[in-house]
């Protein structure tokens, strides 16, 4: 294949992602400049954080210039190397692009984890960022104790579903919040949550009060907005809130503001802390080992929503923000 | 004096405290029941937290029943003891009442700190709860580092003024927010703040941006509401917010809600944590020693607004919530 198909950032999103922000095009396969590598992408991971990267503002990564290939987490094999750290044929994952070939600084990539018997799809989809996000976010920021009550938002999503299971393994009562009956059933029947709330059809505050009469000790938040406020209102003394994401705010880039009063946080000594997994790269080995043992012994379940071609990537993204996909959203790019 | 004058909680406050919530009355001097002591109050401390105690809801202390003597921090001498821990004549401070004589469980009191050469007014006014609140709140929750930028709300108040000075002593750039020119001048000229913002006459957000072009690392909040939101918008990566009080919310008991979006907290990994000094009672010695050394060597300044009789206590409280008083508000009750 002499061609490099790619999704290019055409315009900044305004409001909901509905398609049209990206343009599907093709060009010649890029050539690695000094310090760079070229990676033949095998899988592309589609994640809620993609929306943040499309915005004009610098976030925890620099803003992407218009006209650039869309940024994404990828796994694949090195086909060119102008950096000493990798050679052609190495398996790598990292921050690449929505294209057949990712080209960028070698420092954006690292050697694929050596987890024997685990597929590249599992590696990129869960081991690379989802499982460590769930593990460190819950463990380090949430600090759950045996017998405590943990509430998880987007519990049917990739991070949320792992948090639900880790919460149960670590001895908590777990209540998941998700959109739709199917996700709620999956959370309780397959993942072991004690209860689930369908925020689309139920009164979230009333259900939280009914299901957590003892209050909430840890709230793992991926949503922000009214779900965060409803959970905050029901936190216990010394409760912890993990701010892991804020999908309700992505579409408005923070222009929507949830009314909240902080006095209960003072009185109840609540700690609320933002979290980005990049801060724990130096401890990844710990999370991967724990996750690997759990997955291989059948104690941790996950599911994927696969899209079979790079051309489907935009459709995969639109569906994800609409809450339509069931499981971690992955796009198959090409055979490695 | 055979009489015990006292302020009794007559009705729960609604909105601003304007007087009339308490009733000044008198009764016989109470008699200590088993486990209780009676204390001849010498000084009464009037504090923003009093408003929380007047509310119907249990907070970090149980709600006060209507008709009870108003709860307050006091210092004085034991005149009756039906508890083994104290004897008549002991100097004690603790959670007593707005009266000539406090009567309550001995466990609500402890022996006055032994800080040689420090007056009882200083002990009750600053050593007992204000200085430890400032010290532990800033040190443990704020965790300021040398060269960081600290912003302090109610910087002209008791806690805020100590936080300003500790922030300077610990190597920070310090910007104080206060109401009125006099307080702002006092903060910068006497307490050493690098800058002050008069929130009553200046645009808080614009001034924060101008005075902290490098962003805010630690925000010490006693106010909540719009001041908290303005500071949060300007926090740096890994910024810390100490939620020590929320005076803007006391009058509405949390019914006023400030619009806020939490996405920046995720991206910037901000930690916001509620704080009540009662959690640090086991480490009081550390704070008292540090504060004592600083005060006696002239490195820590404070001021008082004294009221000369128990009959003035309500006036003192109304003035405090209106921001009229300059310094820690104290009411002289009787000679010990």
XYZ file of C-alpha atoms in Angstrom:
672
model
C 0.000 0.000 0.000
C 1.604 3.196 -1.131
C -1.190 5.304 0.169
C -1.702 6.696 3.670
C -5.365 7.261 4.394
C -5.998 9.648 7.242
C -8.591 11.619 9.152
C -7.613 15.281 9.312
C -8.973 17.832 11.802
C -11.000 20.084 9.526
C -12.803 22.288 12.013
C -13.071 22.638 15.796
C -16.171 20.967 17.195
C -18.987 23.200 18.354
C -21.448 21.520 20.646
C -22.074 17.830 20.105
C -19.850 15.847 17.773
C -22.038 14.849 14.847
C -19.453 14.255 12.158
C -17.874 16.706 9.774
C -15.188 17.889 12.177
C -12.811 15.466 10.484
C -12.131 14.924 6.797
C -11.073 11.551 5.356
C -8.260 11.991 2.878
C -5.070 10.346 1.747
C -1.503 11.269 0.991
C 1.859 9.632 0.549
C 3.265 7.598 3.400
C 5.197 10.062 5.544
C 8.959 9.894 5.923
C 10.460 9.843 9.415
C 12.497 12.958 10.201
C 15.354 12.807 12.708
C 14.004 11.648 16.065
C 10.788 10.344 14.510
C 9.380 6.950 13.704
C 6.655 5.774 11.326
C 4.238 3.161 12.668
C 1.915 0.982 10.609
C -1.198 1.243 12.744
C -2.959 -2.005 13.526
C -5.652 -0.744 15.902
C -6.918 2.729 16.724
C -8.576 3.429 20.074
C -11.516 5.868 20.099
C -11.930 7.576 23.495
C -13.962 10.334 25.157
C -10.751 12.323 25.608
C -10.526 12.717 21.808
C -13.039 15.549 22.081
C -10.673 17.471 24.372
C -7.868 17.135 21.840
C -10.011 18.590 19.051
C -10.548 21.781 20.993
C -8.651 24.979 20.394
C -7.282 25.176 23.891
C -4.247 23.404 25.171
C -5.321 20.806 27.726
C -3.133 18.118 29.247
C -1.673 17.773 25.738
C -1.007 20.618 23.291
C -3.907 21.684 21.075
C -3.907 20.041 17.646
C -3.453 22.491 14.733
C -6.247 22.524 12.162
C -5.269 20.439 9.135
C -3.278 17.946 11.244
C -4.037 14.251 11.287
C -6.385 13.584 14.205
C -4.563 12.430 17.333
C -5.318 8.976 18.722
C -3.995 6.101 20.766
C -2.645 3.408 18.418
C -0.804 0.100 18.398
C 1.277 -1.198 15.477
C 4.721 -1.990 14.106
C 7.569 0.373 13.297
C 8.165 0.631 9.534
C 10.738 3.441 9.546
C 12.959 4.704 12.338
C 15.093 7.821 12.488
C 15.442 7.456 16.273
C 17.839 5.277 18.214
C 15.179 3.952 20.542
C 13.261 1.799 18.034
C 14.104 -0.339 15.026
C 11.945 -1.451 12.123
C 9.620 -4.259 13.155
C 9.320 -3.256 16.799
C 5.824 -3.459 18.281
C 4.882 -0.111 19.774
C 1.916 1.744 21.157
C 1.456 5.384 21.892
C -0.021 8.671 20.843
C -0.258 8.444 17.041
C -2.855 9.484 14.519
C -6.079 8.348 12.862
C -4.322 7.064 9.770
C -2.802 4.002 8.182
C 0.611 5.204 9.251
C 1.365 7.307 12.303
C 4.451 9.492 12.040
C 5.812 11.369 15.023
C 8.525 11.768 17.642
C 9.728 8.435 18.977
C 9.066 9.809 22.470
C 5.315 9.612 21.755
C 5.603 5.815 21.654
C 6.842 2.989 23.775
C 7.419 -0.700 23.292
C 4.191 -2.673 23.581
C 3.803 -4.163 27.032
C 5.024 -7.663 27.377
C 1.883 -9.373 28.638
C 2.108 -12.955 27.320
C -0.988 -14.303 25.680
C -2.761 -10.946 25.479
C -3.914 -9.712 22.057
C -2.893 -6.381 20.625
C -6.518 -5.304 20.789
C -6.632 -6.024 24.531
C -3.278 -4.323 24.985
C -4.323 -1.113 23.280
C -7.978 -1.216 24.302
C -7.658 -1.899 28.022
C -4.070 -2.364 29.176
C -2.628 0.778 27.653
C -4.743 3.503 29.232
C -8.222 2.315 30.303
C -7.199 -0.178 32.973
C -4.408 1.998 34.454
C -6.837 4.947 34.510
C -9.366 2.871 36.422
C -6.750 1.326 38.686
C -4.820 4.442 39.700
C -7.848 6.736 39.711
C -9.782 4.488 42.071
C -6.840 3.371 44.170
C -4.855 6.604 44.556
C -7.535 9.279 44.404
C -10.601 7.317 45.529
C -8.793 5.323 48.214
C -11.697 2.941 48.795
C -11.848 0.929 51.999
C -13.527 -2.417 52.572
C -17.213 -1.955 53.247
C -17.438 1.535 51.779
C -19.970 2.602 49.164
C -18.614 3.451 45.710
C -20.699 5.129 43.018
C -19.395 5.073 39.443
C -20.676 7.173 36.558
C -20.544 5.941 32.917
C -20.359 2.530 34.549
C -21.177 0.894 31.214
C -18.183 2.548 29.550
C -14.634 1.280 29.354
C -13.132 3.025 32.410
C -16.345 2.825 34.425
C -16.799 -0.911 33.869
C -13.287 -1.638 35.149
C -13.820 0.658 38.149
C -17.032 -1.206 39.015
C -15.188 -4.529 39.040
C -12.141 -3.254 40.927
C -14.490 -1.710 43.488
C -16.130 -5.086 44.071
C -12.765 -6.895 44.214
C -11.561 -4.352 46.756
C -14.542 -4.942 49.026
C -16.922 -2.061 48.297
C -20.623 -1.861 47.752
C -20.833 -0.574 44.157
C -23.603 1.360 42.445
C -23.153 2.100 38.745
C -24.805 4.885 36.749
C -25.300 4.254 33.030
C -27.561 5.225 30.157
C -30.058 2.556 29.187
C -31.368 -0.757 30.468
C -28.931 -2.948 28.552
C -25.887 -1.271 30.103
C -27.453 -1.378 33.573
C -28.183 -5.099 33.224
C -24.654 -5.773 32.038
C -23.202 -3.919 35.010
C -25.215 -5.811 37.608
C -25.451 -9.258 36.000
C -22.024 -9.550 34.395
C -19.787 -7.151 36.309
C -21.213 -7.742 39.754
C -22.368 -4.217 40.672
C -24.783 -4.242 43.600
C -27.152 -1.922 41.760
C -27.384 0.231 38.657
C -29.212 3.438 37.866
C -30.403 4.272 34.365
C -29.979 8.035 34.387
C -31.991 8.326 31.173
C -35.183 6.895 32.637
C -34.796 7.252 36.411
C -34.584 10.165 38.876
C -30.880 10.037 39.667
C -30.999 11.841 43.010
C -33.939 9.842 44.349
C -32.407 6.556 43.219
C -29.015 7.412 44.746
C -30.728 8.203 48.042
C -32.681 4.954 47.921
C -29.758 2.747 46.921
C -27.189 4.402 49.206
C -29.063 5.094 52.455
C -25.661 4.935 54.202
C -24.294 7.705 51.933
C -21.505 7.666 49.345
C -17.858 7.298 50.368
C -16.239 7.368 46.934
C -17.664 8.830 43.742
C -15.787 8.046 40.547
C -16.835 10.684 38.054
C -16.488 10.614 34.298
C -19.397 12.927 33.592
C -19.437 16.155 35.609
C -22.551 18.311 35.511
C -25.733 17.243 37.262
C -24.549 13.712 37.950
C -21.567 15.073 39.864
C -23.777 17.493 41.815
C -26.246 14.717 42.712
C -23.442 12.517 44.021
C -21.732 15.368 45.898
C -24.970 16.108 47.730
C -24.916 12.574 49.153
C -21.271 12.195 50.122
C -20.277 10.994 53.561
C -17.822 12.593 55.965
C -14.317 12.339 54.468
C -15.762 11.269 51.096
C -13.517 11.264 48.030
C -14.479 12.327 44.517
C -12.317 11.193 41.607
C -12.663 13.649 38.744
C -11.540 11.413 35.897
C -13.518 12.948 33.073
C -16.341 15.320 32.393
C -18.060 14.144 29.213
C -21.119 16.281 29.936
C -18.849 19.314 29.555
C -16.876 18.324 26.481
C -19.490 19.487 24.022
C -19.655 22.923 25.603
C -15.989 23.168 26.561
C -16.827 24.301 30.016
C -19.357 26.950 29.075
C -22.111 24.981 30.781
C -21.807 25.384 34.487
C -23.508 23.248 37.093
C -24.875 25.139 40.093
C -23.170 23.827 43.167
C -22.678 24.971 46.731
C -19.429 24.026 48.393
C -20.434 24.433 52.030
C -21.195 20.700 52.453
C -17.673 19.971 51.201
C -16.241 22.050 54.058
C -18.450 20.550 56.734
C -17.970 16.982 55.516
C -14.260 17.429 54.673
C -14.768 16.106 51.187
C -11.800 15.799 48.881
C -12.373 16.220 45.144
C -9.409 15.762 42.854
C -8.779 15.830 39.140
C -6.922 12.894 37.686
C -5.050 12.163 34.444
C -3.348 8.779 34.105
C -0.254 10.277 32.463
C 0.894 11.226 35.968
C 1.277 7.530 36.822
C 3.384 6.357 33.874
C 6.247 5.562 36.247
C 3.993 3.095 38.086
C 2.365 1.468 35.050
C 4.045 -1.863 35.761
C 2.111 -2.186 39.002
C -1.262 -1.660 37.306
C -0.457 -3.923 34.353
C 0.572 -6.746 36.597
C -2.570 -6.474 38.704
C -4.847 -6.159 35.683
C -3.084 -9.023 33.878
C -3.566 -11.418 36.761
C -7.228 -10.465 37.125
C -8.026 -10.689 33.441
C -6.314 -14.018 32.902
C -8.004 -15.604 35.882
C -11.393 -14.452 34.623
C -11.956 -11.967 37.462
C -12.072 -8.952 35.181
C -14.369 -8.810 32.176
C -14.507 -6.333 29.358
C -16.108 -5.950 25.988
C -15.401 -4.161 22.741
C -17.381 -2.430 20.051
C -15.281 -3.001 16.934
C -15.314 -1.038 13.705
C -13.669 -2.825 10.838
C -11.975 -0.139 8.831
C -10.264 3.204 9.259
C -13.047 4.690 7.118
C -15.458 3.883 10.001
C -13.510 5.865 12.597
C -15.718 8.945 12.490
C -18.868 6.840 12.750
C -17.306 5.082 15.763
C -16.625 8.430 17.417
C -20.088 9.858 16.789
C -21.677 6.720 18.220
C -19.452 6.841 21.276
C -20.443 10.406 22.222
C -24.079 9.481 21.621
C -23.702 6.618 24.105
C -24.621 4.049 21.452
C -21.626 1.751 21.638
C -21.399 -1.179 24.034
C -17.855 -1.518 25.223
C -14.511 -0.022 24.376
C -14.614 1.462 20.873
C -11.870 0.135 18.614
C -11.118 0.624 14.926
C -9.193 -2.024 13.025
C -6.762 -0.215 10.757
C -4.568 -2.822 9.087
C -2.886 -6.141 9.751
C 0.458 -5.742 11.468
C -23.213 37.723 91.072
C -26.046 35.256 91.625
C -27.384 35.797 88.174
C -26.432 34.068 84.950
C -27.094 36.294 81.953
C -27.280 34.414 78.685
C -28.093 34.622 75.001
C -30.605 31.947 74.041
C -31.283 30.688 70.509
C -34.762 32.004 69.903
C -35.263 31.256 66.212
C -33.248 29.773 63.355
C -31.687 32.424 61.150
C -33.194 32.990 57.745
C -30.950 34.806 55.324
C -28.583 37.370 56.771
C -28.066 37.618 60.516
C -29.509 40.957 61.522
C -30.247 40.357 65.194
C -33.297 38.870 66.822
C -32.235 35.263 66.379
C -30.995 35.350 69.953
C -32.720 36.595 73.089
C -30.852 38.076 76.066
C -32.201 36.687 79.305
C -31.038 35.556 82.687
C -31.536 32.666 85.035
C -29.956 31.115 88.101
C -26.376 29.946 87.854
C -26.586 26.348 86.601
C -25.535 23.421 88.763
C -23.081 20.895 87.371
C -24.599 17.429 86.868
C -22.407 14.330 87.001
C -19.707 14.587 84.332
C -20.256 18.324 83.906
C -18.418 21.456 84.927
C -19.479 25.080 85.308
C -17.108 27.708 83.924
C -17.114 31.407 84.740
C -16.584 32.794 81.256
C -13.927 35.460 80.929
C -13.922 35.921 77.142
C -16.306 34.805 74.418
C -15.089 34.371 70.854
C -17.468 35.376 68.045
C -16.769 33.468 64.820
C -18.230 32.943 61.341
C -18.883 29.315 62.224
C -21.479 30.458 64.782
C -23.940 30.818 61.929
C -23.563 27.128 61.069
C -24.352 26.173 64.648
C -27.585 28.197 64.630
C -28.924 26.208 61.722
C -31.384 23.375 62.034
C -29.128 20.823 60.431
C -26.435 18.886 62.168
C -23.071 19.999 60.794
C -19.678 19.083 62.179
C -21.298 19.539 65.609
C -24.867 18.587 66.546
C -27.581 21.148 65.838
C -28.431 23.372 68.802
C -32.022 22.956 70.072
C -34.153 26.101 70.081
C -34.245 27.623 73.558
C -30.675 26.527 74.362
C -27.954 28.973 75.340
C -26.070 29.923 72.167
C -22.918 27.837 71.632
C -19.570 29.627 71.603
C -15.864 29.250 72.171
C -15.001 30.518 75.675
C -12.162 30.785 78.138
C -12.583 31.026 81.911
C -12.184 29.366 85.283
C -13.982 26.326 86.666
C -16.387 27.266 89.505
C -18.040 23.864 89.977
C -16.872 20.423 88.964
C -18.765 17.147 88.951
C -16.119 15.547 86.765
C -12.811 14.035 87.779
C -10.831 15.788 85.092
C -11.069 19.362 86.420
C -11.131 21.014 89.821
C -12.485 24.386 90.914
C -10.116 27.160 89.880
C -8.710 25.413 86.792
C -8.283 27.590 83.718
C -10.098 26.012 80.801
C -11.206 26.785 77.298
C -13.607 24.983 75.066
C -17.058 24.872 73.552
C -19.258 26.700 76.052
C -22.090 29.159 75.768
C -22.840 32.860 75.337
C -23.441 33.417 79.034
C -21.806 34.462 82.256
C -21.422 30.815 83.185
C -21.014 27.920 80.741
C -22.291 24.585 81.968
C -21.652 21.392 80.060
C -19.824 18.074 79.806
C -16.224 18.312 80.978
C -15.247 16.706 77.660
C -16.227 19.954 75.882
C -13.321 21.692 77.627
C -9.638 21.314 78.079
C -6.990 22.945 80.236
C -5.903 26.312 78.830
C -2.725 25.965 76.823
C 0.417 26.676 78.736
C 1.917 29.419 76.615
C 3.884 31.578 79.073
C 3.340 35.290 78.789
C 0.321 35.046 76.522
C -2.940 36.669 77.640
C -6.197 34.782 77.915
C -7.584 36.936 75.108
C -4.741 35.889 72.817
C -5.161 32.279 73.887
C -8.862 32.145 73.133
C -8.815 34.560 70.224
C -5.954 33.187 68.184
C -4.208 30.212 69.800
C -7.292 28.130 70.479
C -8.805 27.736 67.015
C -7.882 30.549 64.611
C -4.132 29.970 64.414
C -4.380 26.148 64.259
C -7.044 26.473 61.560
C -4.741 28.698 59.521
C -1.675 26.578 60.221
C -3.083 23.114 59.484
C -5.381 24.263 56.697
C -2.561 25.936 54.807
C 0.133 23.413 55.630
C -1.740 20.108 55.314
C -4.379 20.860 52.697
C -2.749 23.745 50.818
C 0.777 22.295 50.917
C 2.418 25.487 49.664
C 5.906 25.335 48.186
C 8.506 28.084 48.123
C 7.896 30.418 45.196
C 4.294 29.406 44.663
C 1.391 31.855 44.441
C -1.131 31.766 47.270
C -4.462 33.581 47.140
C -6.388 34.041 50.399
C -10.010 35.110 50.728
C -11.290 37.087 53.757
C -7.637 38.013 54.137
C -8.599 40.803 56.530
C -10.343 38.366 58.857
C -8.841 36.364 61.687
C -8.018 33.112 59.860
C -7.212 34.856 56.583
C -4.780 37.318 58.160
C -2.796 34.482 59.747
C -2.796 32.520 56.483
C -1.432 35.584 54.657
C 1.469 35.848 57.093
C 2.227 32.105 57.198
C 2.188 32.100 53.395
C 4.842 34.837 53.323
C 6.924 33.127 56.033
C 6.776 29.890 54.052
C 8.051 31.551 50.896
C 4.989 32.222 48.781
C 3.820 35.177 46.779
C 0.584 36.111 48.560
C -2.466 37.954 47.237
C -5.241 38.699 49.719
C -8.902 39.356 48.952
C -10.803 41.535 51.406
C -13.728 43.910 51.590
C -12.735 47.574 51.774
C -9.656 49.730 51.401
C -8.709 49.746 55.077
C -8.472 45.953 55.237
C -6.554 45.817 51.967
C -4.049 48.394 53.205
C -3.636 46.524 56.485
C -2.943 43.264 54.625
C -0.264 44.722 52.378
C 1.352 47.299 54.693
C 1.211 45.463 58.016
C 0.954 41.784 57.147
C 3.269 41.781 54.146
C 0.916 40.516 51.427
C 2.316 41.213 47.954
C -1.027 42.576 46.811
C -4.630 42.919 47.923
C -7.910 43.007 46.035
C -10.927 44.884 47.347
C -13.723 42.643 46.094
C -16.287 45.331 46.923
C -14.872 47.904 44.522
C -12.754 45.926 42.066
C -13.426 43.312 39.370
C -12.156 40.231 41.176
C -11.509 38.073 38.119
C -9.686 40.773 36.191
C -7.572 41.728 39.203
C -6.674 38.084 39.941
C -5.555 37.677 36.320
C -3.511 40.866 36.488
C -1.895 40.145 39.855
C -1.282 36.426 39.237
C -0.150 36.207 35.606
C 1.672 32.997 36.581
C -1.600 31.462 37.863
C -2.639 30.391 41.354
C -1.069 27.382 43.067
C -2.935 27.472 46.360
C -6.285 29.098 47.056
C -7.328 29.340 50.696
C -11.073 29.799 50.677
C -13.273 31.088 53.475
C -16.009 32.423 51.226
C -17.234 30.008 48.544
C -19.535 31.318 45.827
C -18.224 33.588 43.122
C -14.863 34.208 44.794
C -14.172 30.473 44.785
C -15.235 30.154 41.152
C -13.016 33.087 40.109
C -10.003 31.537 41.828
C -10.710 28.024 40.487
C -10.736 29.406 36.941
C -7.155 30.588 37.432
C -5.589 27.603 39.176
C -2.367 26.070 37.940
C -1.639 22.436 37.184
C -1.746 20.469 40.464
C -3.270 23.466 42.270
C -4.734 22.979 45.757
C -7.899 24.580 47.103
C -8.434 24.672 50.867
C -12.152 24.841 51.619
C -11.996 26.254 55.133
C -15.275 28.114 55.208
C -18.025 29.355 52.977
C -19.409 32.528 54.532
C -21.164 33.493 51.311
C -23.290 30.367 51.760
C -24.074 30.596 55.454
C -26.956 32.991 55.042
C -28.617 30.736 52.476
C -27.565 27.431 54.034
C -26.433 26.113 50.720
C -29.495 27.072 48.735
C -27.466 29.507 46.653
C -25.438 27.598 44.150
C -22.514 28.942 42.174
C -22.344 27.828 38.560
C -19.131 25.956 38.061
C -17.702 23.581 35.490
C -15.372 20.905 36.769
C -13.619 20.014 33.511
C -10.636 22.308 34.241
C -10.205 20.494 37.567
C -9.771 17.214 35.687
C -7.365 18.580 33.101
C -5.310 20.501 35.643
C -5.485 17.774 38.329
C -6.727 20.237 40.911
C -7.368 19.049 44.420
C -10.109 20.754 46.432
C -10.630 19.629 49.999
C -12.882 20.588 52.882
C -11.191 21.245 56.195
C -12.280 21.491 59.838
C -9.588 22.039 62.461
C -11.187 19.584 64.904
C -9.541 16.810 62.851
C -6.124 18.045 63.985
C -6.647 18.217 67.739
C -4.036 15.478 68.228
C -1.443 17.708 66.561
C -2.364 20.989 68.274
C 0.943 21.103 70.136
C 2.831 21.467 66.881
C 0.755 24.445 65.740
C 0.813 26.151 69.136
C 4.569 25.898 69.366
C 5.068 27.298 65.884
C 2.545 30.096 66.403
C 3.952 30.927 69.829
C 7.474 31.344 68.545
C 6.302 33.521 65.663
C 4.056 35.722 67.769
C 6.606 36.299 70.513
C 9.339 37.209 68.063
C 7.040 39.702 66.368
C 6.808 37.772 63.109
C 3.074 37.248 63.399
C 0.681 40.123 63.937
C -2.969 40.110 64.800
C -5.631 42.490 65.920
C -8.867 42.377 67.862
C -12.223 44.073 67.763
C -13.319 44.003 71.390
C -16.815 44.335 72.776
C -16.905 45.116 76.448
C -19.908 43.282 77.775
C -21.889 40.108 77.218
C -24.850 42.336 76.356
C -22.901 43.450 73.230
C -22.465 39.909 71.899
C -25.289 40.053 69.391
C -24.097 43.423 68.082
C -20.619 41.921 67.720
C -22.026 39.043 65.690
C -24.148 41.211 63.403
C -21.152 43.446 62.702
C -18.963 40.460 61.945
C -21.282 39.039 59.287
C -21.613 42.516 57.811
C -17.817 42.680 57.517
C -17.660 45.749 59.748
C -15.225 44.563 62.392
C -11.470 44.916 62.082
C -9.814 41.889 63.575
C -10.888 38.910 65.636
C -14.186 39.654 67.352
C -14.072 39.143 71.125
C -16.574 39.798 73.871
C -15.378 40.444 77.427
C -17.702 38.558 79.754
C -16.319 38.886 83.262
C -13.050 39.000 85.186
C -11.710 35.527 85.871
